Short mmCIF file of N, CA and C in Angstrom, two decimals:
data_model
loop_
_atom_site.label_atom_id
_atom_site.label_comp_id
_atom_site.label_asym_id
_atom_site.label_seq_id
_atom_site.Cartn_x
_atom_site.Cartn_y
_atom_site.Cartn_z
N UNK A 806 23.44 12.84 9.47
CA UNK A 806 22.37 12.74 10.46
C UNK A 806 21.11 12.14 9.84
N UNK A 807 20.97 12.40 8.80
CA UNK A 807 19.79 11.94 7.83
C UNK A 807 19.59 10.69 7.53
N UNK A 808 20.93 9.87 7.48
CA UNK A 808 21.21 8.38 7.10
C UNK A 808 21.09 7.89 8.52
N UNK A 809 21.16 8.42 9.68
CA UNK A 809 21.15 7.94 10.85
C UNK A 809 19.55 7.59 11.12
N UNK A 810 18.70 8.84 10.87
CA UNK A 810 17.19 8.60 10.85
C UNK A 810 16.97 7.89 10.31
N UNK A 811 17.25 7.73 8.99
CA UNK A 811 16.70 6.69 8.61
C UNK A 811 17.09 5.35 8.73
N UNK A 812 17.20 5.05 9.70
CA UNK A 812 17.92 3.66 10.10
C UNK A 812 16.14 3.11 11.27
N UNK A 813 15.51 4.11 11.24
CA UNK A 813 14.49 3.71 11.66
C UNK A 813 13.35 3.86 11.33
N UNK A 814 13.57 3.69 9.91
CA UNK A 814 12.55 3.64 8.65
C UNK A 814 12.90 1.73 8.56
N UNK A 815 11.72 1.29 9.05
CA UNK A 815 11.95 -0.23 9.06
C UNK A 815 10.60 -1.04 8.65
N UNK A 816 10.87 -2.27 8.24
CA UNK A 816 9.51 -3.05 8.03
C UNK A 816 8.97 -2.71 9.05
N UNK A 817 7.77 -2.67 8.73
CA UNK A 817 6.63 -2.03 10.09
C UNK A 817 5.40 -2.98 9.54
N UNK A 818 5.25 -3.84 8.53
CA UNK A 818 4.23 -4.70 8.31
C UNK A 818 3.60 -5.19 8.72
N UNK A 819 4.22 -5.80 10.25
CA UNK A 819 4.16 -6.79 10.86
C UNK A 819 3.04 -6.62 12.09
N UNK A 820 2.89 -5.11 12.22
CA UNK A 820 1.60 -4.80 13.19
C UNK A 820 0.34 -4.56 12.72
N UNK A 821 -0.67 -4.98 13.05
CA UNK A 821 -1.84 -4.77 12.93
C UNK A 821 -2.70 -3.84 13.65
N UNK A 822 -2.92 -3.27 13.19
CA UNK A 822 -4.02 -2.28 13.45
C UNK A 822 -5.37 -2.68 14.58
N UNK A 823 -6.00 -3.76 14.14
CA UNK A 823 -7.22 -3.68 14.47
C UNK A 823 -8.39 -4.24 13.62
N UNK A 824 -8.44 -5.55 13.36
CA UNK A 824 -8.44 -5.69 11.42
C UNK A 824 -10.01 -5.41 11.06
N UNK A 825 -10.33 -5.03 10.17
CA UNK A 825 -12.00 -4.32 9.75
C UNK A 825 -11.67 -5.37 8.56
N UNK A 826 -12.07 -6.20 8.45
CA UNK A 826 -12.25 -7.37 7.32
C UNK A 826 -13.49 -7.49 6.68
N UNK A 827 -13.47 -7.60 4.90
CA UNK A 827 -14.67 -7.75 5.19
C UNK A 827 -14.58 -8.26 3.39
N UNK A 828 -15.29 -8.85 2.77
CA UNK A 828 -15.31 -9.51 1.35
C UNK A 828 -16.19 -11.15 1.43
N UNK A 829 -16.36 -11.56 0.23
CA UNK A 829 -16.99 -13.20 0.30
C UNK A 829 -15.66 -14.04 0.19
N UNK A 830 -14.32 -13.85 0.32
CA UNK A 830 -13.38 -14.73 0.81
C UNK A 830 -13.43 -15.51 -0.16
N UNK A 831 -14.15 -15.63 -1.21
CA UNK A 831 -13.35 -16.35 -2.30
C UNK A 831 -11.99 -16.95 -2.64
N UNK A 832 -11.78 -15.77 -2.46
CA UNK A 832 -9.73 -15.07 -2.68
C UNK A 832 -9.66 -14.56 -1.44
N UNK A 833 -8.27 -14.73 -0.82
CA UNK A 833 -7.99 -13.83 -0.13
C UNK A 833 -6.34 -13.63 0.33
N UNK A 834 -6.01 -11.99 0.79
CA UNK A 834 -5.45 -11.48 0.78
C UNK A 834 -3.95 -11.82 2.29
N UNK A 835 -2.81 -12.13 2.62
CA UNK A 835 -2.15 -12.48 3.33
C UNK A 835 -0.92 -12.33 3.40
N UNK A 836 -0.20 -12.21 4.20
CA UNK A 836 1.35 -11.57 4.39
C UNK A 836 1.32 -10.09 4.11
N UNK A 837 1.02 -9.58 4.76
CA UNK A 837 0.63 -8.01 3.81
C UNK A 837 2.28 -7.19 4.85
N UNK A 838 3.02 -7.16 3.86
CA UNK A 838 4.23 -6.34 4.65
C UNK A 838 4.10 -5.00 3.44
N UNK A 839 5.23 -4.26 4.73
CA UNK A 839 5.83 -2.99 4.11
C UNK A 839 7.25 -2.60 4.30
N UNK A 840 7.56 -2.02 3.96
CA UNK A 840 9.39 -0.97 4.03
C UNK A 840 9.53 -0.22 3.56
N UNK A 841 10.08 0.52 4.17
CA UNK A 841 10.33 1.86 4.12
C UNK A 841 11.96 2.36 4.59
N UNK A 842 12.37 3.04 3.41
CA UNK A 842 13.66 3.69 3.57
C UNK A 842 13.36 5.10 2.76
N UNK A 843 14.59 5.99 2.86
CA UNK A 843 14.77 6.97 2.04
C UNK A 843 14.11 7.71 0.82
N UNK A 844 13.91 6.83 0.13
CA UNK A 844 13.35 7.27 -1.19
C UNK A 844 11.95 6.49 -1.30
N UNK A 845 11.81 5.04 -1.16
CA UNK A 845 10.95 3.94 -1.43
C UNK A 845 10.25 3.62 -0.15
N UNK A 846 8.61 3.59 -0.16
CA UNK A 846 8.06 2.84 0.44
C UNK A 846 7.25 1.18 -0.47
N UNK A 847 7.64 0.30 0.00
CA UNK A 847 7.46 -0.92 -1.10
C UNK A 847 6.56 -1.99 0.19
N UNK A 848 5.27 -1.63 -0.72
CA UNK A 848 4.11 -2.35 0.16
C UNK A 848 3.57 -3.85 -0.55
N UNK A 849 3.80 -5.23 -0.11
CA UNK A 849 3.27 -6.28 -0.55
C UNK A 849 2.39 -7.24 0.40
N UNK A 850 1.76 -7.71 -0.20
CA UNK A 850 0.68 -8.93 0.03
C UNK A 850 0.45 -10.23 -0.91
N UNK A 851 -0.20 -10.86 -0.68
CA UNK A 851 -0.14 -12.58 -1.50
C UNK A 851 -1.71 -12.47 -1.42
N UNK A 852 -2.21 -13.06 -2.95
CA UNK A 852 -3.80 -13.28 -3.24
C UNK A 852 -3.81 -14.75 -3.49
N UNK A 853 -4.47 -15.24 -3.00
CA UNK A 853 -4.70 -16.51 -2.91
C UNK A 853 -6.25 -16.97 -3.47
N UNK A 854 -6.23 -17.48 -4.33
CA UNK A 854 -7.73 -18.19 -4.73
C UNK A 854 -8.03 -19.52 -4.07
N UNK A 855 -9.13 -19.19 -2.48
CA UNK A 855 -9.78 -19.95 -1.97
C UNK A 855 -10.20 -21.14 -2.37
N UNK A 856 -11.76 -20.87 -3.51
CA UNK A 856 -12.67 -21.32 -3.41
C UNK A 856 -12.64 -22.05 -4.75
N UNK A 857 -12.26 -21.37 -5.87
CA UNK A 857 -12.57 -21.51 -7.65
C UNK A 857 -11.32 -20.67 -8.25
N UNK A 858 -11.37 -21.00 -9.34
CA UNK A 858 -10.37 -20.27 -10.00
C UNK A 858 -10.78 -18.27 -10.30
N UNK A 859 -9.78 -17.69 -10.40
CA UNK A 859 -10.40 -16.32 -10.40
C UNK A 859 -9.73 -15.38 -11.56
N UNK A 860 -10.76 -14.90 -12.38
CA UNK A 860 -10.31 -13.76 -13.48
C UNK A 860 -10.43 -12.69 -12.82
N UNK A 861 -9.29 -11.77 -13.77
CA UNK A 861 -8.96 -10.72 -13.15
C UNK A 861 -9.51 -9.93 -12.40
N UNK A 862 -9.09 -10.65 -11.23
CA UNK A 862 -8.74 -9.76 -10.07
C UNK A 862 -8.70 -8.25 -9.92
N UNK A 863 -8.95 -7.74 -9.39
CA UNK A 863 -8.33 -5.88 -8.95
C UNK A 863 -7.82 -5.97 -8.11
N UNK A 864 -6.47 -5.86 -7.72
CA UNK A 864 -5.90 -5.89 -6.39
C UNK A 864 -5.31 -4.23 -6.75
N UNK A 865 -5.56 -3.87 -4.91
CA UNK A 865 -5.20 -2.18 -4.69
C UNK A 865 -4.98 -2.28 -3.28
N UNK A 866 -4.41 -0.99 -3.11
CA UNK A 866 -4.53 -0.55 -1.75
C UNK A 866 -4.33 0.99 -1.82
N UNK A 867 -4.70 1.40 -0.30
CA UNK A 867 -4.84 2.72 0.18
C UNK A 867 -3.94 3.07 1.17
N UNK A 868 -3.28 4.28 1.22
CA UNK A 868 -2.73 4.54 2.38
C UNK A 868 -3.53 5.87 3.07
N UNK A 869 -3.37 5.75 4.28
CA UNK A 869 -3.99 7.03 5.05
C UNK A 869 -2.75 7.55 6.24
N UNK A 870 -2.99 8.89 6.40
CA UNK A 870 -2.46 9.46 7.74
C UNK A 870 -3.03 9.02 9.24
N UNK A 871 -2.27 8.98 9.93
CA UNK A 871 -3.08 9.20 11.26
C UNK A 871 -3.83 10.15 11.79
N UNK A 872 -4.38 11.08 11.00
CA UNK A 872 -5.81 11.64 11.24
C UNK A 872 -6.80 10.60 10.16
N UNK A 873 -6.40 9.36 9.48
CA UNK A 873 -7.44 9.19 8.62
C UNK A 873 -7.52 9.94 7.18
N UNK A 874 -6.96 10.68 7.13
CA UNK A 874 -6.64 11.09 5.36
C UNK A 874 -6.46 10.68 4.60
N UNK A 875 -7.12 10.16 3.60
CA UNK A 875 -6.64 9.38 2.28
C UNK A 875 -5.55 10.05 1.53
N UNK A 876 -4.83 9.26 1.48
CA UNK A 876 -3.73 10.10 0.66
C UNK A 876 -3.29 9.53 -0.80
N UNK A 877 -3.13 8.35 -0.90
CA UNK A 877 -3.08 7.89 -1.86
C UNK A 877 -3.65 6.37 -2.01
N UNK A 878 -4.33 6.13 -3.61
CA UNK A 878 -4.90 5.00 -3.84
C UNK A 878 -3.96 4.35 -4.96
N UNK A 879 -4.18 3.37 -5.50
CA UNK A 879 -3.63 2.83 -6.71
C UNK A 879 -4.24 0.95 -6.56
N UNK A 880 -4.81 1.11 -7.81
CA UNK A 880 -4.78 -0.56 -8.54
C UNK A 880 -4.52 -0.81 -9.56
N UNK A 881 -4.51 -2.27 -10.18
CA UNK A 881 -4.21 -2.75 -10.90
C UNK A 881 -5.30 -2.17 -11.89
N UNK A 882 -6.39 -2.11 -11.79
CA UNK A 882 -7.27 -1.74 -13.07
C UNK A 882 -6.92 -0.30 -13.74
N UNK A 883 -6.66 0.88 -12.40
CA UNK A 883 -6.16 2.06 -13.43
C UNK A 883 -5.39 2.04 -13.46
N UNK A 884 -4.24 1.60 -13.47
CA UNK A 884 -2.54 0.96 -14.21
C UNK A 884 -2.72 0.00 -15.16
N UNK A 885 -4.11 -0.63 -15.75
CA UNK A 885 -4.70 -1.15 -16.87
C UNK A 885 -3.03 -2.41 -16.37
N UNK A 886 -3.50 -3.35 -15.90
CA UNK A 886 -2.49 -4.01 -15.57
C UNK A 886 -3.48 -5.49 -15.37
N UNK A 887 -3.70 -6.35 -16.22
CA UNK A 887 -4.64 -7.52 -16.82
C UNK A 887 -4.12 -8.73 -15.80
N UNK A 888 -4.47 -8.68 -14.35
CA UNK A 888 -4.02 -10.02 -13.29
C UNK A 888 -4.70 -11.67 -13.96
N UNK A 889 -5.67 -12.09 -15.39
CA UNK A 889 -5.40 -12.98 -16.01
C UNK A 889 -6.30 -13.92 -14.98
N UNK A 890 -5.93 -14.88 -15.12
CA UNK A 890 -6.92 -16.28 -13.96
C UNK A 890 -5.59 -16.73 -13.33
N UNK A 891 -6.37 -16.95 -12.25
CA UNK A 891 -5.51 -17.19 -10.58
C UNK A 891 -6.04 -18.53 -10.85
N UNK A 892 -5.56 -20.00 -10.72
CA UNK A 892 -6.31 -21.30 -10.73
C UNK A 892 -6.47 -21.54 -9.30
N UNK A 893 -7.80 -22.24 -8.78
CA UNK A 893 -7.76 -22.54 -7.05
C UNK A 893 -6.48 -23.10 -6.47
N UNK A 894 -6.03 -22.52 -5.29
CA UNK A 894 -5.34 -23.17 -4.74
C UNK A 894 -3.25 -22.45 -5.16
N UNK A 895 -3.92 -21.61 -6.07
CA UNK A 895 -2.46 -20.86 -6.36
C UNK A 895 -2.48 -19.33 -5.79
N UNK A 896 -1.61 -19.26 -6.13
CA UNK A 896 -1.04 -17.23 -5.28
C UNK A 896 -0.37 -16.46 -5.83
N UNK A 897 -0.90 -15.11 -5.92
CA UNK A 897 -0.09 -14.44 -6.38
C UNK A 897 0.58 -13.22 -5.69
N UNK A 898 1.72 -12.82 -5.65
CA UNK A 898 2.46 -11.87 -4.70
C UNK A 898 2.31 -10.13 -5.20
N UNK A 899 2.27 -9.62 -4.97
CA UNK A 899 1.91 -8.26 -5.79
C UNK A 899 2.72 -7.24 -4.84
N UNK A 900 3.37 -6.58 -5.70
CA UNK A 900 4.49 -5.50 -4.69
C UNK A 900 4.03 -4.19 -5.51
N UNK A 901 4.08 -3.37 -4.74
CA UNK A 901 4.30 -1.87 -5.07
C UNK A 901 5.53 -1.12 -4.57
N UNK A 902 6.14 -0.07 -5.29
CA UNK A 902 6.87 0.69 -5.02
C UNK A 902 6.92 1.79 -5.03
N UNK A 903 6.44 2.69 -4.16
CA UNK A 903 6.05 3.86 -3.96
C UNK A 903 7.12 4.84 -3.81
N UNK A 904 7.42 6.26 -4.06
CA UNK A 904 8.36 6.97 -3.85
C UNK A 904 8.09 7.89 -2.53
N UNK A 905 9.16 7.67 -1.68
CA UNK A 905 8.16 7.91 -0.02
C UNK A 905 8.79 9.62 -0.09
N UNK A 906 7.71 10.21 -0.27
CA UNK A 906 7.54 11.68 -0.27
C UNK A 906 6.63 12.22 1.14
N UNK A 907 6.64 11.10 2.15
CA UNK A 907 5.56 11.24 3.44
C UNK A 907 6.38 11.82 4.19
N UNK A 908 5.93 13.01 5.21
CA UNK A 908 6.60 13.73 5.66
C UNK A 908 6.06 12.75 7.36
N UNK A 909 7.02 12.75 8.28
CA UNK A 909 7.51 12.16 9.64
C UNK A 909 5.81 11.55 9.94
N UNK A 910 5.74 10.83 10.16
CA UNK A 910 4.86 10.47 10.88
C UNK A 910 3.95 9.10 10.86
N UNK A 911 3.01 8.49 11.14
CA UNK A 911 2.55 7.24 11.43
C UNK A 911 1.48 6.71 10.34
N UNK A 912 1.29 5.87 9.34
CA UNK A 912 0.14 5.98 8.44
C UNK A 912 -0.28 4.43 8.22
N UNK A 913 -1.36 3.93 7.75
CA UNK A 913 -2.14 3.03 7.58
C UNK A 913 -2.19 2.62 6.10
N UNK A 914 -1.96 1.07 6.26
CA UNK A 914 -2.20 0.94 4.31
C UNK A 914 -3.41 -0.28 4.53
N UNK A 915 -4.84 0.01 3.93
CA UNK A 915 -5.84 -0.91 3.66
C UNK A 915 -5.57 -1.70 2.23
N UNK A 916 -5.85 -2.71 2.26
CA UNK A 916 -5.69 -3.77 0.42
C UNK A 916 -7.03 -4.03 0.51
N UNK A 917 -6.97 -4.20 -0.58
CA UNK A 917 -8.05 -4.82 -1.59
C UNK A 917 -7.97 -5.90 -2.44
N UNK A 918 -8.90 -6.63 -3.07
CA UNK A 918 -8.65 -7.32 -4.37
C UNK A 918 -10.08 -7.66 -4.32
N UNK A 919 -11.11 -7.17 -5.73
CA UNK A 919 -11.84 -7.04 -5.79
C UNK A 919 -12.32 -7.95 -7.30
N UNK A 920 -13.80 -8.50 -7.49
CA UNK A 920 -13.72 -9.25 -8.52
C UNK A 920 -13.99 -8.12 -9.70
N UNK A 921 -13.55 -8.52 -11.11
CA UNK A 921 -13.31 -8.30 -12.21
C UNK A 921 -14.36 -6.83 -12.09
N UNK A 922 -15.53 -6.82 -11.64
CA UNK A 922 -16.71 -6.03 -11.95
C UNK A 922 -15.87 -4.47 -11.39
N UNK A 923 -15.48 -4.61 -10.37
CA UNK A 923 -14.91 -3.59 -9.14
C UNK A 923 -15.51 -3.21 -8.70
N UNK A 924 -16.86 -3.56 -8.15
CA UNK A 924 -17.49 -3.54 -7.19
C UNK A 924 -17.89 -4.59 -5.88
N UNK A 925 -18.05 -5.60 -5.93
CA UNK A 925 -17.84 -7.22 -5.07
C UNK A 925 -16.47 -7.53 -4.94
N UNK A 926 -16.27 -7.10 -3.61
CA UNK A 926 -14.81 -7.41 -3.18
C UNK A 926 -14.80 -9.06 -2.54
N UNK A 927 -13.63 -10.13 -2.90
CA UNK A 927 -13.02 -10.85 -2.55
C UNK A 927 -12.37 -10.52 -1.20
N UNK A 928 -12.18 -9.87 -0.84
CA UNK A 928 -11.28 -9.50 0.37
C UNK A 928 -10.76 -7.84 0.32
N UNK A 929 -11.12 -7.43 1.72
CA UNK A 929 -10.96 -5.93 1.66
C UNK A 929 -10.66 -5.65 3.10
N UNK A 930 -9.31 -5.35 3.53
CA UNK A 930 -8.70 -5.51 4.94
C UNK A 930 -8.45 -3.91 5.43
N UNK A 931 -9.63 -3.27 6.18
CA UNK A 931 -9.14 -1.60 6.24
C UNK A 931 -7.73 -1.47 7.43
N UNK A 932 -6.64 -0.92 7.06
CA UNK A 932 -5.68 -0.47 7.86
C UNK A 932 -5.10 -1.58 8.42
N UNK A 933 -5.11 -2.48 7.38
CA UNK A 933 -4.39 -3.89 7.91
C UNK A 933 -3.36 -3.69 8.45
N UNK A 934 -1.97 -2.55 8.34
CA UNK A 934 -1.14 -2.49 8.74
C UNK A 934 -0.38 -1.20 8.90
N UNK A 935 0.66 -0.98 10.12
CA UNK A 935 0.68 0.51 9.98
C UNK A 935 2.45 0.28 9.72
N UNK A 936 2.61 1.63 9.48
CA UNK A 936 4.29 2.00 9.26
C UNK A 936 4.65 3.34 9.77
N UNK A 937 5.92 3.68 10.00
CA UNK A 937 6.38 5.18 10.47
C UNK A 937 7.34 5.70 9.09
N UNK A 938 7.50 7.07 8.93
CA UNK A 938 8.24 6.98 8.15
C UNK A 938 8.76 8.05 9.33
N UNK A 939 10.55 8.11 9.42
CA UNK A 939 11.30 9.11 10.00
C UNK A 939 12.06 10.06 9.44
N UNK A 940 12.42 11.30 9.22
CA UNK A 940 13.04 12.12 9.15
C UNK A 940 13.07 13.56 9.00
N UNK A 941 14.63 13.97 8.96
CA UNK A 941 15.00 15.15 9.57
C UNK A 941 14.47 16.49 8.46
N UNK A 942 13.73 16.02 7.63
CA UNK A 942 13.58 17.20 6.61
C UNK A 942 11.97 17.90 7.89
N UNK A 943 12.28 19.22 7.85
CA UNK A 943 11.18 19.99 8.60
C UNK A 943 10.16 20.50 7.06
N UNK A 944 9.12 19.96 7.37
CA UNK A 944 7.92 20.64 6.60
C UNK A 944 6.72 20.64 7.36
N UNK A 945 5.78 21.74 7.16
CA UNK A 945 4.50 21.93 7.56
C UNK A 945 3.46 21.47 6.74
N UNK A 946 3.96 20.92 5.41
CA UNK A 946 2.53 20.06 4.89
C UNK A 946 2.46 18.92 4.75
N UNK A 947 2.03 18.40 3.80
CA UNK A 947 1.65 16.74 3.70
C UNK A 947 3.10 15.92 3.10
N UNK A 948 3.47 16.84 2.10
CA UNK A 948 4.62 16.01 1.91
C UNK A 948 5.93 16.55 1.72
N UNK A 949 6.92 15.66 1.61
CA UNK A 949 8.65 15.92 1.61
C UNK A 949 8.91 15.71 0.07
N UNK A 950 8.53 16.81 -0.95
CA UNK A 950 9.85 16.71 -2.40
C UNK A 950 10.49 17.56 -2.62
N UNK A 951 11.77 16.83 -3.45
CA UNK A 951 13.02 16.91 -2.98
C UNK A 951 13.31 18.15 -4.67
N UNK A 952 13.05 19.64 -3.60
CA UNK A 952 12.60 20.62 -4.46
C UNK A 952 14.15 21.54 -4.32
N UNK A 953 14.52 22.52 -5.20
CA UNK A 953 15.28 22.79 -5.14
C UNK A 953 15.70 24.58 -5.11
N UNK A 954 16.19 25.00 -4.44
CA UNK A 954 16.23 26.52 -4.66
C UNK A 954 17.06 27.47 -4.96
N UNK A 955 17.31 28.55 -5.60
CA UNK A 955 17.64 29.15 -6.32
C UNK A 955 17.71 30.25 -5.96
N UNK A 956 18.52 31.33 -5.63
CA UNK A 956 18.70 32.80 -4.99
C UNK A 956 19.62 33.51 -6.22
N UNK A 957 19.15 34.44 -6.83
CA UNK A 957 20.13 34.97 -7.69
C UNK A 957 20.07 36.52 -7.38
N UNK A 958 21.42 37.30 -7.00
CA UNK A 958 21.09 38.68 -6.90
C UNK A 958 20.82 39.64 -8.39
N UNK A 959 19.62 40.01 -8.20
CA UNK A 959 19.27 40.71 -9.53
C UNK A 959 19.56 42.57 -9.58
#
């Protein structure tokens, strides 16, 4: 029944939210998909250098609940992960792979890519895109891990 739910754990990239855009567009951020199955949620986008060539970059993103909860962040700078110079007119694809521990319900992923300083964003797209994740595990909190239990008569 579980493999059945999740048959509707699907790219969901493809909708937009409502877009809150906002950066000097230098660089900017495009194709922003997601997927989601079982274990993996694997969120990507393409950075593109507009204007000039660009040193490292910060590219990140956020996911939230549908109340708006931040739930999780991650970039390239605290993964100490050196994105190097982008030359104008080239792109770079950036994937994440997340381990989908989200329990049933509807959530929002905002990107980023911010210049070297990490403060002056290049491009910063809030809730560019939403996704569902489905299934049959029942929990009352934030998340689904895959915990294990133990009854021993003493």
């Amino acid at each position: 029944a579980n493999d059945y739910t999740q048959l509707f754990n699907k790219d969901a990239g493809i909708r937009s939210v409502g877009e809150t855009r906002w950066g000097d567009r230098m660089a900017e951020i495009s194709d922003i998909t997601t997927k989601v199955n079982k274990t993996t949620l694997t969120i990507s986008y393409k950075f593109t250098a507009q204007q000039q060539d660009i040193k490292n970059a910060i590219l990140g993103l956020i996911i939230r609940d549908a109340a708006n909860n931040h739930l999780f962040d991650t970039n390239t700078k605290w993964k100490k992960i050196n994105t190097s110079i982008l030359k104008k007119g080239k792109t770079f694809k950036v994937s994440w792979d997340i381990p989908n521990v989200l329990q049933a319900g509807q959530y929002s992923v905002s990107v980023a890519a911010a210049h070297e300083d990490g403060f002056t964003f290049y491009d910063w797209q809030d809730k560019a895109v939403l996704f569902d994740v489905t299934r049959n595990n029942a929990t009352a909190g934030m998340l689904v891990l895959d915990d294990k239990i133990n009854i021993k008569k003493v």
